Coordinates of N, CA, C and O in Angstrom, one line a residue:
M219 N 197.4 58.8 35.3 CA 196.6 58.4 36.5 C 195.4 59.3 36.7 O 194.3 58.8 37.0
R220 N 195.6 60.6 36.4 CA 194.4 61.5 36.5 C 193.4 61.2 35.5 O 192.2 61.3 35.8
R221 N 193.8 60.8 34.3 CA 192.8 60.4 33.3 C 192.0 59.2 33.8 O 190.8 59.1 33.6
F222 N 192.7 58.3 34.4 CA 192.0 57.1 34.9 C 191.0 57.4 36.0 O 189.9 56.9 35.9
L223 N 191.4 58.3 36.9 CA 190.5 58.7 38.0 C 189.3 59.5 37.4 O 188.2 59.4 37.9
A224 N 189.5 60.3 36.4 CA 188.5 61.1 35.8 C 187.5 60.2 35.0 O 186.3 60.4 35.0
M225 N 188.0 59.1 34.5 CA 187.1 58.2 33.7 C 186.4 57.2 34.6 O 185.4 56.6 34.2
L226 N 186.8 57.0 35.8 CA 186.3 56.0 36.7 C 184.8 56.3 37.0 O 184.0 55.3 36.9
P227 N 184.3 57.5 37.3 CA 182.9 57.7 37.5 C 182.1 57.4 36.2 O 181.0 56.8 36.3
L228 N 182.6 57.7 35.1 CA 181.9 57.4 33.8 C 181.8 55.9 33.6 O 180.7 55.3 33.2
A229 N 182.8 55.2 34.0 CA 182.8 53.7 33.8 C 181.8 53.1 34.8 O 181.1 52.1 34.5
L230 N 181.8 53.6 36.0 CA 180.8 53.1 37.0 C 179.4 53.4 36.6 O 178.5 52.5 36.7
L231 N 179.1 54.6 36.0 CA 177.8 54.9 35.6 C 177.4 54.0 34.4 O 176.2 53.6 34.4
A232 N 178.3 53.8 33.5 CA 177.9 52.9 32.4 C 177.7 51.5 32.8 O 176.8 50.8 32.3
A233 N 178.4 51.0 33.8 CA 178.2 49.7 34.3 C 176.9 49.5 35.1 O 176.3 48.4 35.0
C234 N 176.4 50.6 35.7 CA 175.2 50.5 36.5 C 173.9 50.7 35.6 O 172.8 50.4 36.1
S235 N 174.1 51.3 34.5 CA 172.9 51.6 33.6 C 172.4 50.3 32.9 O 173.3 49.4 32.6
P236 N 171.1 50.1 32.7 CA 170.7 48.9 32.0 C 171.2 48.9 30.5 O 171.3 49.9 29.9
A237 N 171.3 47.6 30.1 CA 171.8 47.5 28.7 C 170.8 47.9 27.7 O 171.1 48.4 26.6
S238 N 169.6 47.6 28.0 CA 168.5 48.0 27.0 C 167.3 48.5 27.9 O 167.2 48.1 29.0
P239 N 166.5 49.4 27.3 CA 165.4 49.9 28.0 C 164.4 48.8 28.4 O 164.3 47.8 27.6
P240 N 163.7 48.9 29.5 CA 162.7 47.9 29.9 C 161.6 47.8 28.9 O 161.3 48.8 28.2
P241 N 161.0 46.7 28.7 CA 159.9 46.6 27.7 C 158.7 47.5 28.2 O 158.5 47.7 29.4
D242 N 158.0 47.9 27.2 CA 156.8 48.8 27.5 C 155.8 47.9 28.3 O 155.4 46.8 27.9
Q243 N 155.4 48.5 29.4 CA 154.4 47.8 30.2 C 153.2 48.7 30.4 O 153.3 49.9 30.5
K244 N 152.0 48.1 30.3 CA 150.8 48.8 30.5 C 150.7 49.1 32.0 O 150.8 48.3 32.8
P245 N 150.4 50.4 32.3 CA 150.2 50.7 33.7 C 148.9 50.0 34.2 O 148.0 49.8 33.5
P246 N 148.9 49.7 35.5 CA 147.6 49.1 36.0 C 146.5 50.0 35.9 O 146.6 51.2 36.1
Q247 N 145.3 49.5 35.5 CA 144.1 50.3 35.3 C 143.3 50.3 36.5 O 143.2 49.2 37.2
P248 N 142.6 51.4 36.8 CA 141.6 51.3 37.9 C 140.6 50.3 37.6 O 140.2 50.0 36.5
K249 N 139.9 49.8 38.7 CA 138.9 48.7 38.6 C 137.8 49.2 37.7 O 137.2 48.4 37.0
A250 N 137.4 50.4 37.8 CA 136.3 50.9 37.0 C 136.6 50.8 35.5 O 135.7 50.4 34.7
A251 N 137.8 51.0 35.1 CA 138.1 50.9 33.7 C 138.2 49.5 33.3 O 138.1 49.2 32.1
A252 N 138.5 48.6 34.2 CA 138.6 47.2 33.8 C 137.3 46.5 33.8 O 137.2 45.3 33.4
Q253 N 136.2 47.2 34.0 CA 134.9 46.5 34.0 C 134.2 46.7 32.7 O 133.0 46.7 32.6
N254 N 134.9 46.7 31.6 CA 134.4 46.8 30.2 C 133.5 48.0 30.1 O 132.4 48.0 29.6
T255 N 133.9 49.1 30.7 CA 133.2 50.4 30.6 C 133.1 50.8 29.1 O 134.0 50.8 28.4
P256 N 131.8 51.1 28.7 CA 131.6 51.4 27.3 C 132.0 52.9 27.1 O 131.2 53.8 27.1
D257 N 133.3 53.1 26.8 CA 133.8 54.5 26.7 C 133.1 55.3 25.6 O 132.9 56.5 25.7
N258 N 132.7 54.6 24.5 CA 132.1 55.3 23.4 C 130.6 55.1 23.3 O 130.0 55.5 22.4
A259 N 130.0 54.4 24.3 CA 128.6 54.1 24.3 C 127.8 55.3 24.7 O 128.2 55.9 25.7
E260 N 126.8 55.7 24.0 CA 126.0 56.8 24.4 C 125.1 56.4 25.5 O 124.6 55.3 25.6
L261 N 124.8 57.4 26.4 CA 123.8 57.1 27.5 C 122.5 56.7 26.8 O 122.1 57.3 25.9
G262 N 121.9 55.7 27.4 CA 120.6 55.2 26.9 C 120.7 54.3 25.7 O 119.7 53.8 25.2
S263 N 121.9 54.0 25.2 CA 122.1 53.0 24.1 C 122.0 51.6 24.7 O 122.2 51.4 25.9
P264 N 121.8 50.6 23.8 CA 121.7 49.2 24.3 C 123.0 48.8 25.0 O 123.0 48.1 25.9
Q265 N 124.2 49.3 24.5 CA 125.5 49.0 25.1 C 125.6 49.5 26.5 O 126.1 48.9 27.4
W266 N 125.1 50.8 26.7 CA 125.1 51.4 28.0 C 124.2 50.7 29.0 O 124.6 50.4 30.1
Y267 N 123.0 50.3 28.5 CA 122.1 49.6 29.4 C 122.7 48.2 29.8 O 122.6 47.8 30.9
A268 N 123.3 47.6 28.8 CA 123.9 46.3 29.1 C 125.0 46.4 30.2 O 125.2 45.6 31.1
W269 N 125.8 47.5 30.1 CA 126.9 47.7 31.0 C 126.4 48.0 32.4 O 126.8 47.4 33.4
V270 N 125.3 48.8 32.5 CA 124.7 49.1 33.8 C 124.1 47.9 34.4 O 124.3 47.6 35.6
D271 N 123.4 47.1 33.5 CA 122.8 45.9 34.0 C 123.9 44.9 34.5 O 123.7 44.3 35.6
E272 N 125.0 44.8 33.8 CA 126.1 43.9 34.3 C 126.7 44.4 35.6 O 127.0 43.6 36.5
R273 N 126.9 45.7 35.7 CA 127.5 46.2 36.9 C 126.7 46.0 38.1 O 127.2 45.8 39.2
L274 N 125.4 46.2 38.0 CA 124.5 46.1 39.1 C 123.7 44.8 39.3 O 123.0 44.6 40.2
H275 N 123.9 43.9 38.3 CA 123.3 42.6 38.3 C 121.8 42.7 38.4 O 121.1 42.1 39.3
I276 N 121.2 43.5 37.5 CA 119.8 43.7 37.5 C 119.1 42.4 36.9 O 118.1 41.9 37.5
S277 N 119.5 42.0 35.8 CA 119.0 40.7 35.2 C 119.7 39.5 35.7 O 120.9 39.6 36.0
D278 N 119.0 38.4 35.8 CA 119.6 37.2 36.3 C 119.4 36.2 35.1 O 118.3 35.7 34.9
D279 N 120.5 35.9 34.4 CA 120.5 35.0 33.3 C 119.4 35.3 32.3 O 118.6 34.4 31.8
G280 N 119.3 36.6 32.0 CA 118.3 37.0 31.0 C 116.9 37.2 31.5 O 116.0 37.6 30.8
H281 N 116.7 36.9 32.8 CA 115.4 37.1 33.4 C 115.4 38.4 34.2 O 116.3 38.7 35.0
G282 N 114.4 39.2 34.0 CA 114.3 40.5 34.7 C 113.6 41.5 33.8 O 113.2 41.2 32.7
P283 N 113.5 42.7 34.3 CA 112.8 43.7 33.5 C 113.6 44.1 32.2 O 114.8 43.9 32.2
D284 N 112.9 44.5 31.2 CA 113.5 45.0 29.9 C 114.4 46.2 30.2 O 114.0 47.1 30.9
R285 N 115.6 46.1 29.7 CA 116.6 47.2 29.9 C 116.0 48.5 29.4 O 115.5 48.6 28.3
G286 N 116.0 49.5 30.2 CA 115.5 50.8 29.9 C 114.1 51.1 30.2 O 113.6 52.2 30.2
S287 N 113.4 50.0 30.6 CA 112.0 50.2 31.0 C 111.9 50.8 32.4 O 112.8 50.9 33.1
P288 N 110.7 51.4 32.7 CA 110.5 52.0 34.0 C 110.8 51.0 35.2 O 111.4 51.3 36.2
E289 N 110.5 49.7 35.0 CA 110.7 48.7 36.0 C 112.3 48.5 36.2 O 112.8 48.3 37.3
W290 N 113.0 48.5 35.0 CA 114.4 48.4 35.1 C 115.1 49.5 35.8 O 115.9 49.4 36.6
S291 N 114.6 50.8 35.5 CA 115.1 52.0 36.1 C 114.9 51.9 37.6 O 115.7 52.3 38.4
S292 N 113.7 51.4 38.0 CA 113.4 51.2 39.4 C 114.3 50.3 40.1 O 114.7 50.5 41.2
A293 N 114.6 49.2 39.4 CA 115.6 48.2 39.9 C 117.0 48.8 40.1 O 117.6 48.5 41.1
V294 N 117.4 49.6 39.2 CA 118.7 50.3 39.3 C 118.6 51.2 40.5 O 119.6 51.2 41.3
Q295 N 117.6 52.0 40.7 CA 117.4 52.9 41.8 C 117.6 52.1 43.1 O 118.2 52.5 44.1
H296 N 116.9 50.9 43.2 CA 116.9 50.1 44.4 C 118.3 49.6 44.6 O 118.8 49.6 45.8
K297 N 119.0 49.1 43.6 CA 120.4 48.6 43.8 C 121.3 49.7 44.2 O 122.3 49.4 45.0
L298 N 121.1 50.9 43.8 CA 122.0 52.0 44.2 C 121.7 52.5 45.6 O 122.6 53.1 46.2
G299 N 120.5 52.3 46.1 CA 120.2 52.6 47.4 C 120.3 54.1 47.7 O 119.8 54.9 46.9
Q300 N 121.0 54.5 48.7 CA 121.1 55.9 49.1 C 121.9 56.7 48.1 O 121.8 57.9 48.0
E301 N 122.7 56.1 47.3 CA 123.5 56.8 46.3 C 122.7 57.1 45.0 O 123.2 57.7 44.1
A302 N 121.5 56.5 44.9 CA 120.7 56.7 43.7 C 120.4 58.2 43.4 O 120.2 59.0 44.3
P303 N 120.5 58.5 42.1 CA 120.2 59.9 41.7 C 118.8 60.3 42.1 O 117.9 59.5 42.1
Q304 N 118.6 61.6 42.4 CA 117.3 62.1 42.8 C 116.4 62.5 41.6 O 115.3 62.8 41.7
S305 N 117.0 62.6 40.4 CA 116.3 63.0 39.2 C 115.3 61.9 38.8 O 115.4 60.7 39.3
Q306 N 114.4 62.2 37.9 CA 113.4 61.2 37.4 C 114.1 60.0 36.8 O 114.9 60.1 35.9
P307 N 113.9 58.8 37.3 CA 114.5 57.6 36.8 C 114.2 57.4 35.3 O 113.1 57.6 34.8
G308 N 115.3 57.1 34.6 CA 115.2 57.0 33.1 C 115.5 58.2 32.3 O 115.7 58.2 31.1
S309 N 115.4 59.4 33.0 CA 115.6 60.7 32.3 C 117.1 60.8 31.9 O 118.0 60.1 32.5
P310 N 117.4 61.7 30.9 CA 118.8 61.9 30.6 C 119.7 62.3 31.8 O 120.8 61.9 31.9
Q311 N 119.1 63.1 32.6 CA 119.9 63.6 33.8 C 120.2 62.4 34.7 O 121.2 62.2 35.3
W312 N 119.2 61.5 34.9 CA 119.3 60.3 35.7 C 120.4 59.4 35.1 O 121.2 58.9 35.8
Q313 N 120.3 59.2 33.8 CA 121.3 58.3 33.1 C 122.7 58.9 33.3 O 123.7 58.1 33.6
Q314 N 122.9 60.2 33.2 CA 124.2 60.8 33.4 C 124.7 60.6 34.8 O 125.9 60.3 35.0
A315 N 123.8 60.8 35.8 CA 124.2 60.6 37.2 C 124.6 59.1 37.5 O 125.5 58.8 38.2
V316 N 123.8 58.2 36.9 CA 124.1 56.8 37.1 C 125.4 56.4 36.5 O 126.2 55.7 37.1
D317 N 125.6 56.9 35.3 CA 126.9 56.7 34.6 C 128.1 57.2 35.4 O 129.1 56.4 35.6
A318 N 128.0 58.4 35.9 CA 129.1 59.0 36.6 C 129.4 58.2 37.9 O 130.5 57.9 38.3
L319 N 128.3 57.8 38.6 CA 128.4 57.0 39.8 C 129.1 55.7 39.6 O 130.0 55.3 40.3
L320 N 128.6 55.0 38.6 CA 129.2 53.6 38.3 C 130.6 53.7 37.8 O 131.4 52.7 38.0
R321 N 131.0 54.7 37.2 CA 132.4 54.8 36.7 C 133.4 55.1 37.8 O 134.6 54.9 37.6
T322 N 132.9 55.6 38.9 CA 133.8 56.0 40.0 C 133.7 55.0 41.2 O 134.5 55.3 42.2
R323 N 132.9 54.0 41.2 CA 132.8 53.1 42.3 C 133.2 51.7 41.9 O 133.0 51.3 40.7
P324 N 133.6 50.9 42.8 CA 133.9 49.5 42.5 C 132.7 48.7 42.1 O 131.6 49.1 42.5
A325 N 132.9 47.7 41.3 CA 131.7 46.9 40.9 C 131.1 46.2 42.1 O 131.8 45.9 43.1
M326 N 129.8 46.0 42.0 CA 129.1 45.3 43.1 C 129.2 43.8 43.0 O 129.3 43.3 42.0

């Protein structure tokens, strides 16, 4: 009888544990990561400009300033409003600030 009582907790534990491990599930990703962020795109590359353009809706069906041009950078500044970087638009420091800002905020 003592054996039976000693085995009872083990039997209950075995009965309550799952038969097989749950399938691997991808954890939910933050919205910024789900926006096709170019993880390996260099700042100032065509892929990076396209990503910024898509996030801020600078071009409208292919109409708008050329990506990377001073007019385009001005449009990015305008879309960012008060959050716009204070460095010279189009400069490497500006690109880095825009990139950091867009990676941490929800899409517009």
